[in-house]
Coordinates of C-alpha atoms and ligand atoms in Angstrom, one line a residue:
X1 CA 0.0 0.0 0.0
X2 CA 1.3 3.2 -1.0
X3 CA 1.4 6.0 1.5
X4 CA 1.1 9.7 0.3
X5 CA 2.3 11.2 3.2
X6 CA 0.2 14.7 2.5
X7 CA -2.6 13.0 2.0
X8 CA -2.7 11.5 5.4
X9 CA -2.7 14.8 7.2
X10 CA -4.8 16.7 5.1
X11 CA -7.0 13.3 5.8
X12 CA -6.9 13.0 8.9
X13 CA -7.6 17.0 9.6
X14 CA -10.9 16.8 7.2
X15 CA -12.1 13.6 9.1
X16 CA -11.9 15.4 11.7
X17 CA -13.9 18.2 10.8
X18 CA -17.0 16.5 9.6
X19 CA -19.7 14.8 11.2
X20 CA -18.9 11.6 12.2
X21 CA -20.5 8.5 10.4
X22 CA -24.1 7.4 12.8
X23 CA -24.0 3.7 12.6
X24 CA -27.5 4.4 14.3
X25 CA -29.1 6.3 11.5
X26 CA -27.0 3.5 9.2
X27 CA -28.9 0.5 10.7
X28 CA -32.1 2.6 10.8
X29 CA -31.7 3.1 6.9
X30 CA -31.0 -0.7 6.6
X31 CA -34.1 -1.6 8.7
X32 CA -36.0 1.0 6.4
X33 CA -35.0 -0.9 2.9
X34 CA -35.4 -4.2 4.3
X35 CA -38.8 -3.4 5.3
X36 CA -40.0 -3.3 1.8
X37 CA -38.8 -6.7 1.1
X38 CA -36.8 -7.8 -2.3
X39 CA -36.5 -4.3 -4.1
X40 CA -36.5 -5.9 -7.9
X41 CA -36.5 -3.4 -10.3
X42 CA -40.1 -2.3 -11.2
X43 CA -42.1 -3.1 -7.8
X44 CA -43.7 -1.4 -5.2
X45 CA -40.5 -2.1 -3.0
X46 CA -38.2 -0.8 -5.0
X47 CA -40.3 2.5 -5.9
X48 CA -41.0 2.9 -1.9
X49 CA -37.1 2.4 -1.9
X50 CA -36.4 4.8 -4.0
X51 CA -38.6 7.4 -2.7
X52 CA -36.6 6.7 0.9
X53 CA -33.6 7.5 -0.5
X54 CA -34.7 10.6 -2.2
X55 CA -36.6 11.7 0.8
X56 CA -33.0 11.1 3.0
X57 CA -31.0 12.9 0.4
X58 CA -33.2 16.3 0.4
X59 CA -33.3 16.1 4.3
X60 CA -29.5 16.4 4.2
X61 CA -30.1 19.5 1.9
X62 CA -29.4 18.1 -1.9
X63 CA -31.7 18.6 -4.9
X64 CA -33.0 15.4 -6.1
X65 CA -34.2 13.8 -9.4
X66 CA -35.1 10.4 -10.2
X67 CA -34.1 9.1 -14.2
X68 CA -36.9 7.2 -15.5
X69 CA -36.2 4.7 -18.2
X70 CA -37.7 1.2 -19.4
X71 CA -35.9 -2.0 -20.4
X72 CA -37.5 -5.9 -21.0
X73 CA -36.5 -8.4 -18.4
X74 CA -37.6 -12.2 -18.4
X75 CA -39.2 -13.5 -15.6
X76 CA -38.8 -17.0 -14.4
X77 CA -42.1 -18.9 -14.5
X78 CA -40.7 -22.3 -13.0
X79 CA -38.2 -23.8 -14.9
X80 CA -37.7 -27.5 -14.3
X81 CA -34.5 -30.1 -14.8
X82 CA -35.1 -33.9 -14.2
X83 CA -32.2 -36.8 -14.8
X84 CA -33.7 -40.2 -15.3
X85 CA -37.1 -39.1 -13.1
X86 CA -35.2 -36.8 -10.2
X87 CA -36.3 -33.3 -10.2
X88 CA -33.1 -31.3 -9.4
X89 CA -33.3 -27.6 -8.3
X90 CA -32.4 -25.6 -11.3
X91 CA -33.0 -21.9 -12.3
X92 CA -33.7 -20.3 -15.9
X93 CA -31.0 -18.0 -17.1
X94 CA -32.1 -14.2 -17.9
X95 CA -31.9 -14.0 -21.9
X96 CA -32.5 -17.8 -22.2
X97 CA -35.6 -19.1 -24.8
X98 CA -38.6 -20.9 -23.1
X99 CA -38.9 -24.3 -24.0
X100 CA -39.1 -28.3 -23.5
X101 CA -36.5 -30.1 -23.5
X102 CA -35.8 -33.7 -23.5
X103 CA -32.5 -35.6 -24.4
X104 CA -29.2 -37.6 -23.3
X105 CA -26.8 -35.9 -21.1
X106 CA -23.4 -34.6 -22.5
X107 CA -20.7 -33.3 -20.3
X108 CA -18.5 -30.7 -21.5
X109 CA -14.9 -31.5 -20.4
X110 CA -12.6 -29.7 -18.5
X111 CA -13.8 -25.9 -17.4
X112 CA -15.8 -25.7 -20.6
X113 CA -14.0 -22.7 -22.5
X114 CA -13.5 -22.8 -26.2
X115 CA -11.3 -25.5 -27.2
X116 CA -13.1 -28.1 -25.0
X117 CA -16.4 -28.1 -27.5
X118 CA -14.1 -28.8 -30.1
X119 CA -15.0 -32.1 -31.6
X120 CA -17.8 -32.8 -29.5
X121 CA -21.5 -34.6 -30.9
X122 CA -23.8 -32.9 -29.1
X123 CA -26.6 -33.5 -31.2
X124 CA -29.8 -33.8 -29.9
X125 CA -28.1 -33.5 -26.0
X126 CA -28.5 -31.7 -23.0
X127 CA -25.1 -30.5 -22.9
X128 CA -23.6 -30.1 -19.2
X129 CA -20.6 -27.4 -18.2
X130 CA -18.7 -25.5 -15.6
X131 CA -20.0 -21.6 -15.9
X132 CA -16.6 -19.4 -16.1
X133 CA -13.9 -19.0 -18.0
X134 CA -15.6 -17.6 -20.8
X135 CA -19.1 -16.1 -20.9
X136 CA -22.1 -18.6 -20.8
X137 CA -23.9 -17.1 -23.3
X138 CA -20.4 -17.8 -25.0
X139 CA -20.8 -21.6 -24.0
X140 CA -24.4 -21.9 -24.8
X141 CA -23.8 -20.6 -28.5
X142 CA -20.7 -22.7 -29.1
X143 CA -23.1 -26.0 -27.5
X144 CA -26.0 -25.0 -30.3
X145 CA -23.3 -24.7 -32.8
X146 CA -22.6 -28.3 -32.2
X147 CA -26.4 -29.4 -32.1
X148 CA -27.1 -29.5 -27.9
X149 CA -30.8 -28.3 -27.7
X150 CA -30.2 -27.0 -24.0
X151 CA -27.6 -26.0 -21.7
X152 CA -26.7 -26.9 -18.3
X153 CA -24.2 -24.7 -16.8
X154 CA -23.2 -25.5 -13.4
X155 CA -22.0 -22.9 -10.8
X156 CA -19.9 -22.1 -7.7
X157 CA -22.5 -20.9 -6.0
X158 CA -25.2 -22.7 -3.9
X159 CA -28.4 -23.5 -6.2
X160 CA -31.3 -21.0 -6.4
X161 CA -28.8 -18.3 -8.0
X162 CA -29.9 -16.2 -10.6
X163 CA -27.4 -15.2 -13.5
X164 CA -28.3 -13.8 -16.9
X165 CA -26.8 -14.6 -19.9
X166 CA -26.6 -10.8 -20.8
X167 CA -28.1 -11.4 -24.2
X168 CA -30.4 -14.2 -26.0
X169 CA -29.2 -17.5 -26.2
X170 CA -29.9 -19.7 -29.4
X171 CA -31.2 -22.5 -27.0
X172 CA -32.6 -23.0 -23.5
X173 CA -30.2 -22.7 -20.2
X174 CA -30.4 -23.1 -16.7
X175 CA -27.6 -22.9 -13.7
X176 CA -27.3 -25.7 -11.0
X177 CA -25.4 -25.0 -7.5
X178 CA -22.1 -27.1 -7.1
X179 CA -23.8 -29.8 -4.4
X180 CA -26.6 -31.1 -7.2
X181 CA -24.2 -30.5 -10.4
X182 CA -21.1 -32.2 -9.2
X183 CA -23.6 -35.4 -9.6
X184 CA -24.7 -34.3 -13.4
X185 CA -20.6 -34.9 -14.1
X186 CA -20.6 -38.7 -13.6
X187 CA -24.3 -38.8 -15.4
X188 CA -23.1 -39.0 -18.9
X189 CA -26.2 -40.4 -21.1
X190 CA -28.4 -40.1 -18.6
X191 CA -31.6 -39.2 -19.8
X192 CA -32.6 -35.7 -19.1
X193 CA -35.6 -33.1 -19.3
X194 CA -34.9 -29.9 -19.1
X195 CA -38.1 -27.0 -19.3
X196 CA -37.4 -23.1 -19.6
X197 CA -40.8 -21.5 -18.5
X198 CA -39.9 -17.8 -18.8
X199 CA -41.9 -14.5 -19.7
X200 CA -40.8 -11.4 -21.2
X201 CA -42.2 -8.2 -19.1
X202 CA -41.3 -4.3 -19.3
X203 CA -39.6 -2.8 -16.5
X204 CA -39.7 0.8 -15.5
X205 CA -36.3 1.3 -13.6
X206 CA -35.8 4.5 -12.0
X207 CA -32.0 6.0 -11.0
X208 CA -32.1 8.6 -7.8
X209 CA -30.0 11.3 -8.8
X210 CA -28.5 14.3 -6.1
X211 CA -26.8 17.0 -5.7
X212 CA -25.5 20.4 -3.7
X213 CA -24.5 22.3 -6.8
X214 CA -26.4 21.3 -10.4
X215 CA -22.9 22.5 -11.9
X216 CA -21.4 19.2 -13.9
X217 CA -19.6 17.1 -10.7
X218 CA -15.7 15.9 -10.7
X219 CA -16.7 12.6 -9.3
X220 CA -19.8 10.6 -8.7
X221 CA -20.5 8.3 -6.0
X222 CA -22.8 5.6 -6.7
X223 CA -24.5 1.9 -5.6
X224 CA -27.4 0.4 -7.2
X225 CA -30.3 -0.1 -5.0
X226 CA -32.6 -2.8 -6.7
X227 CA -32.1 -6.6 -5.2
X228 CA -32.9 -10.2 -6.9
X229 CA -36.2 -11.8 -6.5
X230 CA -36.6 -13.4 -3.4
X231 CA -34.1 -11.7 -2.0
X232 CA -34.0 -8.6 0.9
X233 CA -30.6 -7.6 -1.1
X234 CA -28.8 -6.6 2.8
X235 CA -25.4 -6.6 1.7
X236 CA -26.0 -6.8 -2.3
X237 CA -26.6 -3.9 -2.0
X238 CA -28.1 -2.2 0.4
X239 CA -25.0 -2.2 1.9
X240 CA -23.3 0.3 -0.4
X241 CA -26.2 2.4 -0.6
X242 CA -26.3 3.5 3.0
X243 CA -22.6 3.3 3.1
X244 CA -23.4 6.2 0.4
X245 CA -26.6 7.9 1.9
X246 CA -24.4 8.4 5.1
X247 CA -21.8 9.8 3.2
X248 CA -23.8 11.9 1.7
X249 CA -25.0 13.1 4.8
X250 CA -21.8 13.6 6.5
X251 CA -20.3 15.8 3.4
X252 CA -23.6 18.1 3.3
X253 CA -21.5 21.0 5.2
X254 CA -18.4 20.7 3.1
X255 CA -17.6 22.5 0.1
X256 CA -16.3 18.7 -1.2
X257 CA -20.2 18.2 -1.6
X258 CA -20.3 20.4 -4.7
X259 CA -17.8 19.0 -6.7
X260 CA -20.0 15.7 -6.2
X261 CA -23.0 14.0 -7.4
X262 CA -24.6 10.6 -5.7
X263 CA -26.4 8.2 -7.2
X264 CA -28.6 5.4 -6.7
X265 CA -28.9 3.2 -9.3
X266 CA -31.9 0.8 -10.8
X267 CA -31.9 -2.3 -12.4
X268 CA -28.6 -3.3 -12.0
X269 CA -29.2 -6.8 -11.1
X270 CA -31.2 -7.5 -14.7
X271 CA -28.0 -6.3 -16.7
X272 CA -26.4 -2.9 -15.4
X273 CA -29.3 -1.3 -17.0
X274 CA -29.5 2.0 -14.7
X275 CA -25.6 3.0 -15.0
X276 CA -25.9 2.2 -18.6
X277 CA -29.0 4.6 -19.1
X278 CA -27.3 7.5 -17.1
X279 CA -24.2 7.3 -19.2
X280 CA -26.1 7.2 -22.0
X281 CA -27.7 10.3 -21.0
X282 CA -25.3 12.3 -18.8
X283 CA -22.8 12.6 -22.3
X284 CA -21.5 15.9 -21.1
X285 CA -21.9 15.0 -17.0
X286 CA -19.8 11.4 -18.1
X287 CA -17.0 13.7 -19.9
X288 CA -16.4 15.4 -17.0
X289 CA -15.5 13.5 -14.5
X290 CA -12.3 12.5 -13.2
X291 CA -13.7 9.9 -10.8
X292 CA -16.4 7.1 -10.7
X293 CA -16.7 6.0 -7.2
X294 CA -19.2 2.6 -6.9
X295 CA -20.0 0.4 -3.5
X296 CA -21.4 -2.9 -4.2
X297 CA -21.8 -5.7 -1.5
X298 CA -19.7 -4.3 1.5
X299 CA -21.1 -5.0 4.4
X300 CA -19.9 -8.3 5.3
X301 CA -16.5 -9.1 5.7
X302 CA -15.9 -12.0 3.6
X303 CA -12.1 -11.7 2.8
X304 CA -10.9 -10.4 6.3
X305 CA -10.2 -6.9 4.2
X306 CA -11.7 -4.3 1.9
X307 CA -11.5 -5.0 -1.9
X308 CA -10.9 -2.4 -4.2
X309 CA -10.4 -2.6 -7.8
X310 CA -10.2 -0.1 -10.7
X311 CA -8.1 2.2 -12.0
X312 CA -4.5 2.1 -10.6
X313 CA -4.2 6.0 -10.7
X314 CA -7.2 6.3 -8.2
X315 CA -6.3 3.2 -6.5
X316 CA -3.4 4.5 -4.7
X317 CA -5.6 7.2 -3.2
X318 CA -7.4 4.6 -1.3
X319 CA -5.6 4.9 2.1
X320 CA -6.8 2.6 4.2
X321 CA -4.0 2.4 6.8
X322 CA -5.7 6.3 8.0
X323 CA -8.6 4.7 8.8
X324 CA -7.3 1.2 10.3
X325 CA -8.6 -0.9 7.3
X326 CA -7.1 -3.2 5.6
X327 CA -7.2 -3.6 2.1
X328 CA -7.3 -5.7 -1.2
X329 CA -8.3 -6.4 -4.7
X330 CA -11.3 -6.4 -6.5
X331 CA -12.2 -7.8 -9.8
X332 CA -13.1 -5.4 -12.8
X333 CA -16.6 -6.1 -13.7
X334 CA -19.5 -7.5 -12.4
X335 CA -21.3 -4.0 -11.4
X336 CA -22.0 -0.5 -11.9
X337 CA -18.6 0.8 -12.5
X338 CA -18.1 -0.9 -15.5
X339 CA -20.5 1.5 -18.5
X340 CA -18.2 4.5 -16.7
X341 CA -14.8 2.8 -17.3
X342 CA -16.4 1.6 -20.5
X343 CA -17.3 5.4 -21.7
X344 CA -13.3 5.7 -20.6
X345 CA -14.0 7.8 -17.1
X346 CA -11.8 6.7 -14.3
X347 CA -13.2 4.0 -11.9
X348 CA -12.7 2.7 -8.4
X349 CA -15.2 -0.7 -7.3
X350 CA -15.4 -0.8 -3.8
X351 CA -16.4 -4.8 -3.3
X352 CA -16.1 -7.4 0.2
X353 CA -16.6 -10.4 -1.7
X354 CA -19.5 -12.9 -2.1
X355 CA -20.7 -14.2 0.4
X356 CA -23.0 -17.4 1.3
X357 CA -26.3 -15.3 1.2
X358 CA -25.3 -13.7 -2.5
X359 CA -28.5 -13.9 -3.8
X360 CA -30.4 -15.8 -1.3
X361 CA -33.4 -15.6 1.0
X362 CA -30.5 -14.8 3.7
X363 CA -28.7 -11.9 3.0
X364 CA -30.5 -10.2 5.7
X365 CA -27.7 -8.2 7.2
X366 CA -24.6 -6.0 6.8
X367 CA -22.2 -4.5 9.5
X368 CA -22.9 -0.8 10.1
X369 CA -19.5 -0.7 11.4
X370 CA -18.3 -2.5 7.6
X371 CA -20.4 0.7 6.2
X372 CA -18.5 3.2 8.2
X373 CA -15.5 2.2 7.1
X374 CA -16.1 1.6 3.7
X375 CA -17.3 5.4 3.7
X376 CA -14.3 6.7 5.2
X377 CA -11.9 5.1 3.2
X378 CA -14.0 6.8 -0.2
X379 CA -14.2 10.1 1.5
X380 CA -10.5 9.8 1.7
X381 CA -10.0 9.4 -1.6
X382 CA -12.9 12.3 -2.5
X383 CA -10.6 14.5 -0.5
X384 CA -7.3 14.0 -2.3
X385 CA -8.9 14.1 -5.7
X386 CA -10.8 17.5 -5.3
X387 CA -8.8 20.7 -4.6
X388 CA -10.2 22.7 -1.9
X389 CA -11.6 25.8 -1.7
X390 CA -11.8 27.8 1.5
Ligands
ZN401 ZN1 -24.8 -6.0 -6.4

């Protein structure tokens, strides 16, 4: 970790100065978006989230505006998988055609990239492989290619996980956890059906924009708000929001404030479609900036330290040693940062890892204290990138 020895006073006197971060008012802002239960992009919960946050936000004296937009999103109906007669608990995958599917099991060798399709019959199968390495959509198109009719993709993470294929795949697809697929590996011609019930629907997302001074900002701050179905969405991501809404709150009073614009994004989970929108529609607000700061899923400490990932010119105004963290990586994509870097603005992705509730019914809780710090280490880095002004 590199030290910049200015940076830790100047740090240390602005932390001072401001209002110290209320892990009360934090875990009264968590209790308030759990309330509403799973806040998927186009509900009632998510709408009576976003009118919290906007409500917060002009009680700490910024201007607020939501950013309407629309997008189509597949809903999962009850999909179904069943080897020789056992019903195994697998999920649809957003972008995948609805359909029945019945055929002999093919397993995909090795970690299912590229070169292990090569050669393979799959003609008429169910075709069975590891997700990563390459995109699934990537996997399911190479699989139709070689005449699979469906796709099985099995995943690291427990069953009941939603992923989306982040387009439309030629032929129906569906994730299994580890426990259930390990089994599918030593199932070769087993005979499978495999049914896609899935409906296409029109979502109206909504971002919560704010502000102190209307002025194009330096930097925003952002963390998407909306949460899977069936899931309260406590540390992905309410987490980052409130670590945001506190921030927020705490840099009301300082001239920082103005030189910053927070926002909450929608409809994140269904394909990043929020921070895509407001790039696509902040051109000259995007060209400006010098930072994009996003929080996702940091309230539980799943590493034992603070992950940060991005750009390496803003990483090394991450110091965590003035605020007793400690600190790490974080992959480059997966979340709102990415259409910023994309559109070639400076990023940083602040990120604890996944953790066993990712998605779940569970992830009912984050760490206030987690929040805190998360916040100070970004204010931080907010303070070394803006000049002052007295
Ligand atoms: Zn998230």
């Amino acid at each position: 970790m590199k030290r910049l020895a200015w940076g830790v006073g100047l740090g240390l006197a602005l932390l001072a100065l401001a209002q110290p971060f209320s892990l009360e008012r934090m875990q009264a802002d968590l209790r308030a978006l759990l309330a509403q239960g799973p806040r998927v992009a186009g509900t009632p919960a998510a709408a009576a989230a976003a009118e919290y946050l906007a409500e917060e936000l002009r009680r700490a004296g910024y201007s607020v505006e939501f950013q309407s937009f629309t997008y189509s999103r597949t809903r999962d109906l009850g999909t179904g998988l069943w080897v020789e007669g056992e019903a195994l608990p697998a999920v649809g995958v957003a972008g995948s055609p609805a359909g029945r599917v019945e055929g002999p099991l093919v397993v995909v060798p090795g970690a299912g990239l590229a070169a292990d399709f090569a050669g393979l019959d799959l003609r008429g199968a169910i075709a069975v492989a590891r997700r990563g390495g390459i995109p699934g959509l990537e996997k399911a198109r190479l699989a139709a290619e070689r005449g699979a009719r469906a796709i099985v993709l099995l995943t690291e993470e427990p069953s009941g996980t939603r992923f989306t294929f982040g387009g439309q795949s030629p032929i129906p697809g569906v994730t299994l956890g580890r426990r259930e697929g390990e089994g599918l590996l030593g199932q070769a011609g087993a005979r499978a059906v495999l049914e896609v019930r899935i409906a296409s629907e029109e979502v109206r997302g909504r971002n919560v924009v704010a502000w102190r001074s209307p002025s194009a900002p330096r930097v925003l701050v952002g963390a998407h708000y909306d949460s899977v179905p069936g899931s309260p969405g406590a540390n992905d991501n309410a987490s980052g929001v409130v670590a945001v809404l506190e921030l927020a709150r705490t840099l009301a009073s300082s001239p920082l404030s103005e030189a910053v614009w927070f926002v909450f994004f929608d409809g994140e989970e269904d394909g990043l479609w929020g921070s895509r929108r407001f790039v696509e529609d902040h051109p000259e607000v995007v060209r400006g900036l010098r930072a994009m700061l996003n929080l996702d899923m940091v309230g539980v400490d799943v590493n034992g330290s603070l992950g940060i990932g991005g750009s390496p010119e803003l990483r090394v105004l991450a110091d965590c040693g003035a605020v007793q963290a400690v600190c790490g990586g974080a992959p480059g994509g997966g979340s709102d940062h990415v259409p910023f870097a994309q559109a070639g603005v400076p990023v940083l992705f602040f990120f604890r890892g996944l953790d066993p509730n990712y998605h779940r019914p569970t992830d009912t809780t984050a760490d206030p204290r987690l929040l805190a710090q998360t916040a100070q280490v970004v204010q931080g880095v907010l303070e070394r990138l803006l000049p002052l002004r007295p």
